[in-house]
XYZ file of C-alpha atoms in Angstrom:
475
model
C 9.593 -25.351 5.022
C 12.262 -27.941 6.579
C 14.192 -24.903 6.870
C 12.340 -23.687 9.815
C 14.328 -23.774 13.253
C 12.027 -25.887 16.249
C 14.400 -23.325 18.195
C 12.849 -20.155 17.128
C 8.716 -20.953 17.802
C 8.658 -17.548 19.761
C 10.867 -15.989 17.936
C 9.822 -11.906 17.037
C 11.469 -9.994 15.057
C 13.155 -6.572 16.318
C 14.983 -5.468 12.355
C 14.263 -6.264 8.964
C 16.572 -5.222 6.106
C 16.515 -5.944 2.337
C 19.329 -7.860 1.555
C 20.624 -9.762 -1.557
C 21.175 -13.994 -1.489
C 25.103 -14.741 -2.749
C 24.464 -18.152 -4.004
C 25.906 -20.350 -6.524
C 22.515 -20.362 -8.139
C 22.630 -17.070 -8.574
C 21.681 -13.687 -6.542
C 18.104 -13.448 -5.422
C 16.255 -10.904 -3.093
C 15.422 -11.438 0.673
C 14.773 -10.084 3.433
C 17.002 -10.665 6.491
C 15.520 -10.622 9.876
C 17.019 -10.253 12.914
C 14.945 -11.586 15.968
C 14.967 -12.419 19.782
C 15.323 -16.126 19.180
C 17.658 -16.392 16.058
C 17.718 -14.986 11.839
C 15.207 -15.392 9.399
C 15.287 -15.119 5.684
C 12.043 -14.422 3.981
C 11.063 -14.193 0.480
C 10.485 -10.296 -0.141
C 7.260 -10.779 -2.648
C 5.185 -13.144 -0.056
C 7.572 -12.407 3.355
C 6.613 -16.254 3.659
C 10.181 -17.755 5.596
C 12.585 -19.589 3.423
C 15.357 -20.469 6.335
C 15.691 -19.737 10.027
C 18.930 -20.234 12.292
C 18.736 -19.952 15.927
C 21.411 -17.939 17.535
C 22.945 -21.228 18.871
C 23.251 -22.281 15.343
C 25.388 -19.598 14.453
C 29.152 -19.422 14.437
C 29.618 -15.881 13.335
C 29.698 -13.019 11.539
C 31.632 -11.267 8.859
C 32.008 -7.895 7.412
C 33.796 -8.447 3.851
C 36.174 -6.171 2.310
C 37.691 -6.712 -1.429
C 35.450 -9.097 -2.617
C 34.161 -7.426 -5.748
C 30.588 -7.390 -3.992
C 29.723 -3.907 -2.399
C 28.665 -4.344 1.358
C 28.843 -8.260 1.340
C 28.617 -10.078 4.319
C 29.026 -13.534 6.153
C 26.979 -15.471 7.887
C 28.350 -18.638 9.765
C 26.163 -21.519 10.476
C 26.507 -24.683 11.617
C 23.556 -27.109 11.680
C 23.528 -29.882 14.419
C 25.150 -32.865 13.415
C 26.304 -30.929 10.032
C 29.766 -28.907 9.352
C 29.989 -25.050 9.572
C 27.937 -23.063 6.555
C 28.940 -19.911 5.313
C 25.895 -18.112 3.771
C 26.745 -14.888 1.567
C 24.488 -11.949 1.274
C 24.960 -8.599 0.571
C 23.010 -5.465 2.065
C 23.372 -1.603 1.478
C 22.558 -0.857 4.802
C 25.226 -3.705 6.136
C 26.050 -1.705 9.546
C 22.781 -1.144 10.201
C 22.560 -4.667 9.811
C 25.327 -5.971 11.421
C 25.132 -4.102 14.497
C 22.016 -5.589 15.308
C 23.096 -8.977 14.600
C 25.531 -8.460 16.696
C 23.673 -7.036 19.868
C 23.024 -11.120 20.553
C 26.276 -12.088 20.341
C 26.488 -13.801 24.218
C 23.723 -16.315 22.469
C 26.576 -17.418 19.693
C 27.688 -20.852 19.577
C 31.316 -19.395 19.247
C 32.334 -16.392 21.081
C 36.398 -16.710 20.490
C 35.626 -14.148 17.746
C 34.463 -11.577 20.099
C 36.789 -9.633 22.130
C 35.100 -6.710 25.117
C 37.363 -4.428 26.826
C 36.283 -2.254 29.660
C 37.592 1.002 30.900
C 37.644 2.900 33.522
C 36.653 6.593 32.720
C 34.840 9.549 33.343
C 31.778 11.114 31.411
C 32.244 15.598 31.085
C 28.409 15.766 31.901
C 26.105 18.166 30.873
C 25.909 19.966 34.700
C 30.427 20.478 33.845
C 30.283 17.563 37.020
C 33.097 14.572 35.728
C 30.958 11.787 36.602
C 32.547 8.122 37.306
C 31.625 5.356 34.482
C 32.635 2.338 32.902
C 33.563 2.807 29.062
C 33.150 -1.107 27.697
C 34.195 -1.451 23.561
C 32.434 -4.572 22.071
C 32.694 -5.833 18.598
C 29.727 -3.226 18.021
C 29.480 -0.291 20.551
C 31.169 1.586 23.014
C 29.153 0.912 25.795
C 28.595 3.975 28.581
C 28.100 2.099 32.307
C 26.534 2.503 35.543
C 29.601 1.660 37.752
C 27.641 0.811 40.918
C 25.161 -1.625 39.177
C 26.851 -2.180 35.626
C 24.280 -1.705 33.593
C 24.179 -0.271 30.404
C 22.964 3.804 30.702
C 23.878 4.029 26.228
C 25.631 2.631 23.781
C 27.034 4.276 20.842
C 26.878 2.683 17.747
C 30.313 2.521 15.361
C 27.678 3.173 12.522
C 26.423 6.415 14.439
C 30.023 7.836 15.113
C 31.473 10.265 13.182
C 34.725 10.033 14.756
C 37.201 10.929 17.703
C 38.755 13.490 18.947
C 41.684 13.956 21.393
C 41.584 16.931 23.687
C 44.593 18.662 23.568
C 45.031 20.548 26.239
C 44.105 17.192 28.406
C 46.360 14.129 28.241
C 43.379 12.037 29.690
C 39.875 13.377 27.648
C 38.748 12.761 23.966
C 35.630 13.457 21.828
C 33.083 11.228 20.504
C 31.651 13.101 17.624
C 27.930 11.147 17.435
C 24.247 11.537 15.681
C 25.839 12.925 12.157
C 25.881 16.461 13.627
C 29.165 16.575 14.927
C 27.478 16.459 18.812
C 30.726 16.142 20.876
C 30.557 13.818 23.971
C 33.218 13.994 26.058
C 35.390 11.411 28.272
C 38.605 11.204 30.690
C 40.410 7.825 30.346
C 43.601 6.797 30.884
C 44.182 4.445 28.325
C 42.570 6.891 25.692
C 44.648 5.664 23.154
C 44.121 2.233 24.063
C 40.375 2.515 24.292
C 39.790 4.490 20.740
C 42.186 2.066 19.264
C 39.948 -1.020 20.371
C 37.121 0.147 19.368
C 38.240 1.749 15.454
C 39.653 -2.308 15.286
C 36.114 -3.772 15.861
C 34.300 -1.597 13.762
C 36.738 -2.509 11.036
C 36.588 -5.606 11.676
C 32.989 -6.523 12.656
C 30.981 -3.039 11.070
C 32.783 -2.795 7.750
C 33.161 0.824 8.973
C 36.119 3.097 9.433
C 36.115 5.417 12.253
C 38.533 8.130 11.644
C 40.757 10.254 14.454
C 40.367 13.840 14.249
C 42.837 17.019 14.670
C 43.076 17.359 18.736
C 40.646 20.530 19.904
C 40.993 22.550 23.097
C 38.774 22.185 26.085
C 37.026 25.223 25.586
C 35.461 24.406 22.533
C 34.157 21.682 24.225
C 31.594 23.703 25.889
C 31.668 26.199 23.052
C 30.559 23.208 20.151
C 29.297 20.644 22.082
C 26.043 20.223 20.583
C 27.950 20.439 16.802
C 26.653 22.379 14.263
C 23.703 23.458 16.432
C 25.399 25.332 18.863
C 24.818 28.972 17.513
C 21.696 31.294 19.290
C 19.169 30.794 16.185
C 19.145 27.094 16.663
C 18.788 27.225 20.068
C 16.554 29.861 20.718
C 13.187 28.265 21.798
C 10.290 29.556 19.944
C 7.657 27.500 21.945
C 8.511 25.521 25.625
C 6.544 23.198 27.434
C 6.503 21.558 30.990
C 7.460 18.067 30.539
C 9.025 15.000 32.338
C 11.270 12.654 30.585
C 10.956 8.824 31.329
C 14.518 7.289 31.273
C 16.378 3.595 32.031
C 18.299 5.773 34.125
C 16.036 7.156 36.793
C 13.038 5.026 38.918
C 11.210 8.535 37.985
C 10.329 10.438 35.366
C 12.634 14.073 35.856
C 11.142 17.205 35.322
C 12.474 18.692 31.855
C 11.525 21.800 30.156
C 10.432 20.636 26.268
C 11.596 23.866 23.742
C 10.997 23.870 20.078
C 13.909 25.909 18.061
C 13.708 26.996 14.431
C 15.713 23.664 13.692
C 15.769 21.323 16.589
C 13.894 19.835 19.736
C 15.890 20.912 23.156
C 15.889 19.419 26.101
C 16.780 21.812 29.068
C 17.269 21.683 32.845
C 14.324 23.100 34.548
C 16.641 25.032 37.271
C 20.267 26.194 35.408
C 18.105 26.430 31.449
C 21.636 24.208 31.051
C 21.019 22.757 27.858
C 20.807 18.280 27.837
C 19.627 17.464 25.196
C 18.897 18.260 21.466
C 17.869 16.931 18.436
C 17.371 17.908 15.183
C 13.477 18.073 13.700
C 14.489 16.450 10.436
C 15.575 13.850 12.362
C 11.525 12.833 13.768
C 9.982 9.767 11.764
C 6.884 9.738 14.083
C 5.430 11.245 17.249
C 2.952 7.999 19.327
C -0.401 9.548 20.747
C -0.380 7.169 24.253
C -4.020 5.655 23.896
C -3.588 4.905 26.963
C -1.669 7.160 29.183
C -3.405 10.362 28.191
C -0.389 12.343 29.616
C 2.254 9.977 27.452
C 3.358 10.452 24.145
C 6.734 9.349 22.564
C 9.187 10.962 19.711
C 10.136 8.560 17.642
C 13.722 9.588 15.567
C 15.513 8.268 12.265
C 18.541 7.759 14.320
C 19.669 6.886 17.669
C 16.149 5.916 18.890
C 13.653 7.726 20.546
C 12.572 9.679 23.729
C 9.697 9.397 25.488
C 7.554 11.902 27.851
C 4.559 12.959 30.311
C 2.883 16.511 29.697
C -0.284 17.547 31.356
C -0.545 19.495 27.949
C -0.055 16.431 25.857
C -2.059 16.984 23.016
C -1.008 20.727 22.604
C 2.445 20.255 22.607
C 1.804 17.401 20.029
C 0.007 19.827 17.306
C 3.246 22.299 18.027
C 5.612 19.826 17.526
C 3.924 18.777 14.523
C 3.740 21.719 13.268
C 7.440 22.748 14.056
C 8.507 19.505 11.982
C 6.766 20.425 8.688
C 7.708 23.926 8.989
C 11.008 23.027 9.237
C 10.946 20.858 5.210
C 10.458 17.504 7.053
C 6.753 16.438 5.739
C 7.200 12.839 6.567
C 6.114 12.551 10.497
C 2.936 11.574 11.239
C 1.218 11.081 14.452
C 0.980 7.033 15.461
C -1.189 5.223 17.921
C 1.775 2.600 18.697
C 5.671 2.923 18.172
C 6.569 1.257 15.101
C 6.947 -2.311 14.775
C 10.714 -2.169 13.337
C 11.001 -6.268 12.456
C 8.215 -5.293 9.857
C 10.005 -2.429 7.852
C 12.668 -3.370 5.557
C 15.193 -0.766 5.782
C 16.538 1.707 8.771
C 13.855 4.673 9.646
C 16.066 7.349 7.120
C 15.769 5.188 4.056
C 13.113 4.777 1.504
C 12.014 1.087 0.634
C 12.570 0.151 -2.731
C 9.951 0.389 -5.574
C 9.521 -3.464 -5.511
C 8.974 -3.928 -2.100
C 5.808 -1.156 -2.204
C 4.550 -3.336 -5.195
C 5.033 -6.125 -3.223
C 2.707 -4.547 0.190
C 0.177 -3.525 -2.744
C -0.244 -7.011 -3.825
C -0.373 -8.382 -0.018
C -3.042 -5.866 0.433
C -5.244 -6.999 -2.024
C -5.017 -10.985 -1.342
C -4.890 -11.064 2.462
C -7.790 -12.093 4.356
C -8.136 -11.832 8.269
C -5.163 -11.924 9.968
C -2.751 -11.980 7.710
C -4.545 -8.495 6.080
C -4.126 -6.762 9.259
C -0.175 -7.704 9.471
C 0.132 -6.817 5.419
C -1.404 -3.259 6.846
C 0.907 -3.443 9.458
C 3.810 -4.042 7.028
C 2.724 -1.788 4.499
C 2.466 1.509 6.638
C 5.758 0.336 8.549
C 7.526 0.482 4.892
C 5.494 3.309 2.824
C 6.150 6.911 3.992
C 3.598 8.753 5.175
C 3.912 11.151 1.871
C 2.363 8.275 0.228
C 4.052 5.880 -2.362
C 7.196 6.590 -3.997
C 7.237 4.262 -7.692
C 7.072 5.766 -10.363
C 5.600 3.450 -13.416
C 2.436 4.215 -14.393
C 1.610 0.606 -14.598
C 1.640 0.646 -10.908
C -1.794 2.467 -11.203
C -3.192 -0.858 -12.201
C -2.449 -2.332 -9.403
C -3.294 0.450 -6.684
C -7.269 0.288 -8.889
C -7.326 -3.414 -7.921
C -6.603 -2.382 -3.959
C -9.542 0.476 -3.733
C -11.671 -1.923 -5.455
C -11.290 -4.709 -3.129
C -11.647 -2.433 -0.444
C -14.907 -1.496 -1.195
C -16.424 -4.429 -2.184
C -19.846 -5.019 -0.159
C -19.064 -8.606 1.247
C -19.384 -9.561 4.190
C -16.534 -11.097 5.198
C -14.427 -7.502 4.094
C -17.163 -6.013 6.419
C -14.302 -5.040 9.092
C -12.714 -3.027 6.194
C -15.324 -1.152 5.551
C -15.544 0.367 8.560
C -12.567 3.079 7.456
C -14.669 3.776 4.966
C -17.629 4.104 6.593
C -16.202 6.581 8.776
C -15.051 8.660 5.771
C -18.394 8.772 4.979
C -19.787 9.930 8.039
C -16.996 12.441 8.900
C -15.211 10.311 11.963
C -19.100 8.687 13.393
C -18.375 5.961 15.757
C -21.360 4.502 15.084
C -20.914 3.867 11.152
C -17.887 1.810 12.807
C -20.089 -0.035 14.238
C -22.483 -0.690 12.083
C -19.731 -1.685 9.436
C -17.616 -4.382 12.510
C -21.695 -5.786 13.396
C -21.502 -8.117 10.319
C -18.114 -8.999 11.052
C -17.310 -11.947 13.726
C -15.002 -9.497 15.003
C -14.910 -5.942 15.650
C -11.997 -3.349 14.642
C -10.113 -2.109 17.182
C -9.149 1.269 17.172
C -5.031 0.735 16.518
C -6.316 -1.287 13.337
C -8.698 1.060 12.291
C -5.950 3.743 12.646
C -4.273 1.632 10.969
C -6.197 1.569 8.185
C -6.473 5.005 7.644
C -3.155 5.210 7.509
C -2.563 2.621 4.537
C -5.863 5.159 3.087
C -3.354 8.302 3.196
C -0.390 6.451 2.290
C -2.322 5.275 -0.773
C -4.022 8.618 -1.674
C -0.976 10.839 -1.064
C 0.589 9.607 -4.777
C -0.075 10.539 -7.479
C -0.561 7.136 -8.717
C -2.642 6.323 -5.696
C -4.957 9.778 -5.844
C -5.742 8.691 -9.973
C -6.579 4.915 -8.714
C -8.994 6.556 -6.183
C -10.768 8.526 -8.334
C -11.328 5.825 -10.354
C -13.603 4.656 -7.538
C -17.476 3.844 -8.468
C -20.364 3.867 -5.392
């Protein structure tokens, strides 16, 4: 473990990606994790750290083209007293990985490779007002800054930008198509050509994506098609509406909103004017988080563009309706959770599924871990395996699932905390069963841990091989 960095003792991973290390020794798989203090690579079979680099040891990160390897990128590091070392990797989700890394570029050892430009602009607000803002073009994003404080109100990641278009009847206005469904965001800027060109250059150089400029659009088209492919009446007609308060970094206090659900979208509307403020497709919902401490608070996690947080006095009724609507739209991967996803434990973006070998490695960790490592193994398993169950298709994998079921039902005392979830299954949710099972252990199982164990069982038995293995259990 000599490769561990002493500068990263308090590091916390915030994003991870399943990658391939390209070395003179050959190609081998690694989990590439971006943390608060630096970058870590891990063995995907054991999730043990293989190397670490603090950000102050990183000289740069580059997207590479025409190397003969798809999605290749280079990490340039410099250990104290040593020469620059270029490490080569490839990743299917290179753009997302590089975007996550470049959020910490201000901590890099070398800042000369990065250019940040600011432009005075106006945002065409949903209320039809023109709001003065500062647009900051960075190596990975276009940031919208508040003029008075300079704080970032929102960021447009290059990998989510579908293109730019100038407004044909306005010499200053342009549109950013964003979010995967042609959602339009309009700004006015005297230097719009320079801004767009700067963003395209940064996206190509640092993220490895090409941003296109589409044909000019007339101003009236913005009002008509602002919400992209969900601008039609069917998409905007509410089936149910709830009064909520939105929690946002933009405002000191929660803001009153109408949260509406149509056949295909979640719509935020302004209460006095009924104007559409925001829209998200039901197909983009990843999970719904029901807060265990605040009886009104809930969070909707999306596969793209982050999460949204709300308060509601009728929260549980709202969540039941929302869950039913999301599943009715064809999105069967959504679930109700007690805590937000720990993105550092998931090795793919939310819109992608883990490969079979990752699922197998996670199963093996479940069968071999005890104590705190077991808790982490359950968290990793739930973070990477779809709520619909394992996606593996190899029949031989059923033996591993059977071993897992056997381990979870062994009567040894040291495993009693795991039996609490199965005891609850037998007692139909009787909390006394959990207490009895936990009394044999030195520490009880928290409600969050118990929920996670139920989630792991659900993900196992939801798949065909998992259900077959569960059926082989005796006793």
